[in-house]
Amino acid sequence: MEADVHIGRRGTNSARVSKLIALGLMAVGLGGGVRSAAAEALPAINLQLSPWTVVAREKGIFKDEFDKIGTKQVNLIASGAAELLGAEAAAVGGGAIAIAQRMIYPATVHRANGLDGVIIWASEPSNRYRAPILARADNDAIKTVQDLDGKKFGSSRISCYWSSPFEVLTKAGLPLDSRDKKGRVRYESIDNATVAISAVLSGATDATTAHLAAGGFTGVWLTGKLKVIGHSPDDGIYVNNAGRVTYFARRDFVNKYPEVVKAFLAARERTREWALDHVEEAAKIIAKETRVPIEVATFQISHVGEWEFMAGEPSAERARNAIKTFQDWYVANGDDILSEHRLSNEQVDAFIDGRFFAGGEYSIYN
């Protein structure tokens, strides 16, 4: 029997979010208890409720893959409308999610802030449409990135909503404020999507950045109340490196349950292929299970900026090089978090768990 757990969260700062993730992933053995022996099956696993996971559940793909290894219960944990970006792995109601989805930049920041986790899957490179800079559609004073000089920008600090505009604005000569230095654009960290949208629509801030296919942003985008005023460059750091999607988990969980991780990745790949071949049916499932209009669900599958159904990066070395490349660039350009807590090359190499990439013992690419 499967259960949905709905989570509500209140405001916090970036450091507390990282701490919550570390604590959440350590809680209750990551979805069903700690095994006493390596060969013992994991009876239940808690995963994020998302567009692709509800499809995997509805079409029996999770059952097919997890039954093979003795995991009989898959619980999908829904965040609810008050979700804070970065708090995916916080423990709730006596459980925690086993595998968390985050873009590779925030995943790296969480690791640098102390999360003892590993990346078990990384996506292909991103694209310029995945995290655009947005302003209110009727704000005639803001038409291009250059119009943000001296204006207010609000977004989640440990996310693509910072890493993408940081590159765009830095290259435009309009750096964002940091903790240590005033920039040309006033920056406010806002971890709640609803608040970030409301701030732009009300005029409290002048711009934000978001994934248009994210549940909190798709609806308002489809109403025409927002406009795009800038994109990450096609040949830039974000598109090719920092904008990749990842799945990561606690190192001890991965070491105890590598077959569970492989089953999860196999289920994701099967679901991705099925959804892209059956967009209309998949959208109906997503609309029902995540409680969004069918237009939103269809957009979340088909928009060029979607990320739930991206293809994987089979090469562990390319994934490692992506982290090393973007970390060097962000540090050189004033990233205050990674400047203080950057990962060494050895830590980056260990962060990408090669067992789940091409050539690895538990790879779905072999």
Coordinates of C-alpha atoms in Angstrom, one line a residue:
M1 CA 0.0 0.0 0.0
E2 CA 1.4 3.4 -0.9
A3 CA 1.0 6.6 1.1
D4 CA 1.4 10.3 0.3
V5 CA 2.7 12.5 3.0
H6 CA 2.2 16.3 2.6
I7 CA 4.8 18.6 4.0
G8 CA 4.5 22.3 4.9
R9 CA 7.5 24.4 5.8
R10 CA 8.2 27.9 7.0
G11 CA 10.9 30.4 6.2
T12 CA 14.5 29.6 6.8
N13 CA 18.0 30.5 5.6
S14 CA 20.3 28.7 3.2
A15 CA 22.5 27.3 6.0
R16 CA 19.5 25.9 7.9
V17 CA 18.2 24.3 4.7
S18 CA 21.5 22.4 4.2
K19 CA 21.4 21.3 7.8
L20 CA 17.8 20.1 7.4
I21 CA 18.8 18.1 4.4
A22 CA 21.7 16.4 6.3
L23 CA 19.5 15.7 9.3
G24 CA 16.6 14.5 7.2
L25 CA 18.6 12.0 5.2
M26 CA 20.0 10.6 8.4
A27 CA 16.6 10.1 10.0
V28 CA 15.1 6.6 10.4
G29 CA 17.4 4.8 8.0
L30 CA 16.2 6.6 4.9
G31 CA 12.9 5.1 4.3
G32 CA 12.0 2.0 6.2
G33 CA 14.7 1.2 8.8
V34 CA 18.3 0.2 8.9
R35 CA 19.3 -3.2 7.6
S36 CA 21.1 -5.6 9.8
A37 CA 22.8 -7.4 7.0
A38 CA 24.0 -6.3 3.6
A39 CA 21.9 -9.0 1.8
E40 CA 18.6 -8.0 3.5
A41 CA 16.0 -6.3 1.3
L42 CA 14.9 -2.8 2.0
P43 CA 11.1 -3.3 2.6
A44 CA 10.0 0.3 1.9
I45 CA 11.5 3.4 0.3
N46 CA 10.4 7.0 0.5
L47 CA 10.8 9.1 -2.6
Q48 CA 9.7 12.6 -3.7
L49 CA 6.3 13.0 -5.3
S50 CA 7.0 14.6 -8.6
P51 CA 5.7 14.4 -12.2
W52 CA 7.7 11.4 -13.2
T53 CA 7.4 9.5 -9.9
V54 CA 3.6 9.6 -10.0
V55 CA 3.7 8.2 -13.6
A56 CA 6.1 5.5 -12.5
R57 CA 3.7 4.5 -9.7
E58 CA 0.5 4.6 -11.9
K59 CA 2.0 2.6 -14.7
G60 CA 3.5 -0.1 -12.4
I61 CA 7.1 0.7 -13.3
F62 CA 8.1 1.2 -9.7
K63 CA 6.5 -2.1 -8.8
D64 CA 8.3 -3.9 -11.7
E65 CA 11.7 -2.6 -10.7
F66 CA 11.5 -2.7 -6.9
D67 CA 9.8 -6.1 -6.7
K68 CA 12.9 -7.6 -8.2
I69 CA 14.9 -6.7 -5.2
G70 CA 12.3 -7.2 -2.5
T71 CA 11.3 -3.5 -1.9
K72 CA 7.5 -3.9 -1.7
Q73 CA 6.4 -0.4 -0.7
V74 CA 7.1 2.9 -2.4
N75 CA 5.9 6.0 -0.5
L76 CA 5.8 9.2 -2.5
I77 CA 6.2 12.3 -0.2
A78 CA 4.5 15.4 -1.5
S79 CA 5.8 18.8 -0.4
G80 CA 2.7 20.9 -0.7
A81 CA 2.4 24.5 -1.8
A82 CA 4.7 25.9 1.0
E83 CA 7.8 23.9 0.0
L84 CA 11.1 25.7 0.4
L85 CA 13.7 25.1 -2.3
G86 CA 16.4 23.0 -0.8
A87 CA 14.4 21.3 1.9
E88 CA 13.6 18.2 -0.1
A89 CA 15.3 15.8 2.2
A90 CA 14.1 17.1 5.6
A91 CA 12.6 14.4 7.8
V92 CA 8.9 14.5 8.4
G93 CA 6.4 12.4 10.3
G94 CA 8.9 9.7 11.2
G95 CA 10.4 9.3 7.7
A96 CA 12.8 10.8 5.2
I97 CA 13.2 10.5 1.4
A98 CA 15.9 8.2 0.3
I99 CA 17.0 9.9 -2.9
A100 CA 16.7 13.6 -3.5
Q101 CA 16.6 15.5 -6.8
R102 CA 18.5 18.8 -7.0
M103 CA 20.4 20.6 -9.8
I104 CA 24.1 20.0 -9.6
Y105 CA 25.1 23.4 -8.3
P106 CA 22.9 23.3 -5.2
A107 CA 23.7 19.6 -4.7
T108 CA 27.4 20.6 -4.6
V109 CA 26.7 23.4 -2.2
H110 CA 24.9 20.9 0.2
R111 CA 27.9 18.6 0.0
A112 CA 30.3 21.5 0.7
N113 CA 28.1 22.5 3.7
G114 CA 28.6 19.0 5.2
L115 CA 26.1 16.6 3.7
D116 CA 27.8 13.2 3.4
G117 CA 26.1 12.3 0.2
V118 CA 26.9 11.1 -3.3
I119 CA 25.5 11.8 -6.7
I120 CA 24.1 8.7 -8.3
W121 CA 22.8 10.2 -11.5
A122 CA 23.5 13.4 -13.5
S123 CA 21.7 14.7 -16.5
E124 CA 22.9 15.8 -19.9
P125 CA 23.8 19.5 -20.2
S126 CA 21.0 22.0 -19.7
N127 CA 19.8 24.7 -22.2
R128 CA 19.1 28.4 -22.3
Y129 CA 15.4 27.9 -21.6
R130 CA 15.7 26.1 -18.3
A131 CA 16.2 29.1 -15.9
P132 CA 15.3 32.4 -17.6
I133 CA 15.3 35.8 -15.9
L134 CA 11.7 36.9 -15.5
A135 CA 10.0 40.3 -14.9
R136 CA 6.3 41.3 -14.7
A137 CA 4.9 41.4 -18.2
D138 CA 3.5 44.9 -17.9
N139 CA 6.6 46.4 -16.4
D140 CA 7.8 48.6 -19.2
A141 CA 10.7 49.8 -17.2
I142 CA 12.3 46.3 -17.3
K143 CA 12.8 45.0 -20.8
T144 CA 16.3 43.6 -20.8
V145 CA 18.9 42.5 -18.4
Q146 CA 20.6 45.9 -18.6
D147 CA 17.4 47.5 -17.1
L148 CA 18.1 45.7 -13.8
D149 CA 20.9 48.0 -12.9
G150 CA 20.1 49.3 -9.4
K151 CA 16.9 47.2 -9.3
K152 CA 15.8 44.4 -6.9
F153 CA 16.2 40.7 -7.7
G154 CA 14.7 38.0 -5.5
S155 CA 15.3 34.2 -5.8
S156 CA 16.4 31.1 -3.9
R157 CA 20.2 31.4 -3.2
I158 CA 21.1 27.8 -3.3
S159 CA 19.5 26.9 -6.6
C160 CA 19.5 27.5 -10.4
Y161 CA 17.5 30.6 -9.5
W162 CA 20.7 32.1 -8.4
S163 CA 23.4 30.2 -10.3
S164 CA 21.9 31.1 -13.7
P165 CA 21.2 34.8 -13.3
F166 CA 24.5 35.2 -11.4
E167 CA 26.3 34.2 -14.6
V168 CA 24.1 36.3 -16.9
L169 CA 24.3 39.4 -14.7
T170 CA 28.1 39.0 -14.0
K171 CA 28.8 38.8 -17.7
A172 CA 26.6 41.9 -18.3
G173 CA 28.7 43.9 -15.7
L174 CA 25.8 43.9 -13.3
P175 CA 26.8 41.6 -10.4
L176 CA 24.3 40.7 -7.7
D177 CA 24.8 41.8 -4.1
S178 CA 26.6 39.2 -1.9
R179 CA 27.1 38.9 1.8
D180 CA 30.5 40.6 1.5
K181 CA 30.1 43.0 -1.3
K182 CA 27.4 45.3 -2.8
G183 CA 26.7 44.7 -6.4
R184 CA 24.9 46.6 -9.1
V185 CA 21.7 44.6 -8.5
R186 CA 20.0 44.4 -5.1
Y187 CA 19.6 40.7 -4.2
E188 CA 17.2 39.1 -1.7
S189 CA 17.2 35.3 -1.0
I190 CA 13.6 34.0 -1.3
D191 CA 13.3 30.2 -0.9
N192 CA 9.5 30.1 -1.4
A193 CA 8.3 30.1 -5.0
T194 CA 5.0 31.6 -4.2
V195 CA 6.7 34.5 -2.3
A196 CA 9.1 35.0 -5.2
I197 CA 6.3 35.3 -7.7
S198 CA 4.2 37.5 -5.5
A199 CA 7.1 39.8 -5.0
V200 CA 7.6 40.3 -8.7
L201 CA 3.9 40.7 -9.4
S202 CA 3.4 43.2 -6.6
G203 CA 6.5 45.2 -7.4
A204 CA 8.4 44.4 -4.2
T205 CA 11.1 43.0 -6.5
D206 CA 11.8 43.7 -10.1
A207 CA 12.8 40.3 -11.4
T208 CA 13.4 36.7 -10.5
T209 CA 14.6 33.5 -12.1
A210 CA 12.7 30.2 -12.2
H211 CA 12.2 26.9 -14.0
L212 CA 9.0 27.6 -16.0
A213 CA 8.1 24.0 -15.7
A214 CA 8.2 24.0 -11.9
G215 CA 4.8 23.6 -10.4
G216 CA 4.9 26.9 -8.5
F217 CA 5.7 28.9 -11.7
T218 CA 4.0 27.2 -14.6
G219 CA 0.5 28.5 -13.9
V220 CA 1.5 32.1 -13.6
W221 CA 3.6 31.8 -16.7
L222 CA 0.8 30.4 -18.7
T223 CA -1.5 33.3 -17.6
G224 CA 0.9 35.7 -19.4
K225 CA 1.7 37.7 -16.3
L226 CA 5.5 37.2 -16.6
K227 CA 7.9 37.8 -19.4
V228 CA 11.5 36.6 -20.1
I229 CA 14.1 39.3 -20.2
G230 CA 17.3 37.2 -20.3
H231 CA 18.7 33.7 -20.8
S232 CA 21.8 31.9 -19.8
P233 CA 24.3 31.9 -22.7
D234 CA 24.3 28.7 -24.8
D235 CA 28.1 28.4 -24.4
G236 CA 28.2 29.3 -20.8
I237 CA 28.9 27.8 -17.4
Y238 CA 25.3 27.3 -16.4
V239 CA 24.0 25.6 -19.5
N240 CA 27.0 23.2 -19.9
N241 CA 27.8 22.6 -16.2
A242 CA 25.9 24.1 -13.3
G243 CA 22.4 23.6 -14.8
R244 CA 22.5 19.8 -14.9
V245 CA 20.0 17.8 -12.8
T246 CA 21.2 15.3 -10.2
Y247 CA 19.9 12.7 -7.9
F248 CA 21.8 12.2 -4.7
A249 CA 21.6 10.2 -1.5
R250 CA 23.4 9.6 1.7
R251 CA 26.7 7.7 1.2
D252 CA 25.8 5.1 3.8
F253 CA 22.4 4.4 2.2
V254 CA 24.0 4.0 -1.2
N255 CA 26.6 1.7 0.2
K256 CA 24.0 -0.5 1.9
Y257 CA 21.5 -0.5 -0.9
P258 CA 23.2 -0.1 -4.3
E259 CA 20.6 -2.5 -5.9
V260 CA 17.8 -0.2 -4.7
V261 CA 19.5 2.8 -6.2
K262 CA 19.9 0.9 -9.5
A263 CA 16.2 -0.1 -9.5
F264 CA 15.3 3.6 -8.9
L265 CA 17.4 4.7 -11.8
A266 CA 16.1 2.0 -14.1
A267 CA 12.5 3.0 -13.2
R268 CA 13.3 6.6 -13.9
E269 CA 14.7 5.8 -17.4
R270 CA 11.7 3.6 -18.2
T271 CA 9.3 6.3 -17.1
R272 CA 11.1 9.0 -19.0
E273 CA 10.8 7.0 -22.2
W274 CA 7.2 6.1 -21.7
A275 CA 6.1 9.6 -20.8
L276 CA 7.8 11.2 -23.8
D277 CA 6.1 8.6 -26.0
H278 CA 2.7 9.1 -24.3
V279 CA 2.5 12.8 -23.4
E280 CA -1.3 13.0 -23.3
E281 CA -1.8 10.0 -21.0
A282 CA 1.2 11.0 -18.8
A283 CA -0.2 14.5 -18.5
K284 CA -3.5 13.2 -17.3
I285 CA -1.7 11.1 -14.6
I286 CA 0.4 14.1 -13.5
A287 CA -2.6 16.4 -13.4
K288 CA -4.6 14.1 -11.2
E289 CA -1.8 13.0 -8.8
T290 CA -0.1 16.4 -8.4
R291 CA -3.3 18.4 -8.5
V292 CA -2.5 20.7 -11.3
P293 CA -4.5 21.7 -14.4
I294 CA -4.0 19.5 -17.5
E295 CA -2.4 22.4 -19.3
V296 CA 0.3 22.7 -16.6
A297 CA 1.0 19.0 -16.6
T298 CA 1.4 18.9 -20.4
F299 CA 3.7 21.9 -20.2
Q300 CA 5.8 20.1 -17.5
I301 CA 6.5 17.3 -19.9
S302 CA 6.8 19.1 -23.3
H303 CA 8.3 22.5 -22.6
V304 CA 11.9 22.8 -23.8
G305 CA 12.9 23.9 -20.4
E306 CA 11.5 20.9 -18.5
W307 CA 13.9 18.9 -16.4
E308 CA 11.9 16.0 -15.0
F309 CA 12.4 13.9 -18.1
M310 CA 16.0 14.9 -19.2
A311 CA 18.4 12.3 -20.5
G312 CA 21.2 11.1 -18.3
E313 CA 24.9 11.8 -18.5
P314 CA 26.5 8.3 -18.7
S315 CA 30.1 9.5 -18.1
A316 CA 31.2 9.9 -14.5
E317 CA 34.2 11.9 -15.6
R318 CA 32.1 14.4 -17.5
A319 CA 29.9 14.8 -14.5
R320 CA 33.0 15.4 -12.3
N321 CA 34.5 17.9 -14.8
A322 CA 31.2 19.8 -14.8
I323 CA 31.4 20.3 -11.1
K324 CA 35.1 21.3 -11.2
T325 CA 34.5 23.7 -14.0
F326 CA 31.5 25.5 -12.5
Q327 CA 33.0 25.6 -9.0
D328 CA 36.2 27.3 -10.4
W329 CA 34.2 29.8 -12.3
Y330 CA 31.8 30.7 -9.5
V331 CA 34.6 31.0 -7.0
A332 CA 36.6 33.2 -9.3
N333 CA 33.5 35.4 -9.8
G334 CA 32.7 35.9 -6.1
D335 CA 30.5 33.0 -5.0
D336 CA 30.6 33.6 -1.3
I337 CA 29.5 30.1 -0.3
L338 CA 31.8 28.0 -2.5
S339 CA 34.7 30.4 -1.8
E340 CA 34.4 29.4 1.9
H341 CA 33.6 25.8 1.5
R342 CA 34.8 24.6 -1.9
L343 CA 35.3 21.0 -2.6
S344 CA 38.8 19.6 -3.5
N345 CA 39.2 17.7 -6.7
E346 CA 39.4 14.5 -4.6
Q347 CA 36.1 15.4 -2.9
V348 CA 34.4 16.0 -6.2
D349 CA 35.7 12.7 -7.6
A350 CA 34.2 10.9 -4.6
F351 CA 31.0 12.9 -4.8
I352 CA 30.1 11.4 -8.2
D353 CA 29.6 7.7 -7.4
G354 CA 31.0 6.0 -10.5
R355 CA 29.3 2.7 -9.7
F356 CA 26.1 4.1 -11.2
F357 CA 27.6 5.6 -14.3
A358 CA 28.8 3.9 -17.5
G359 CA 31.2 1.0 -16.7
G360 CA 30.1 0.9 -13.0
E361 CA 28.9 -2.2 -11.2
Y362 CA 25.4 -0.9 -10.8
S363 CA 25.1 1.2 -14.0
I364 CA 21.9 1.3 -16.0
Y365 CA 24.1 2.3 -19.0
N366 CA 26.0 -1.0 -19.3

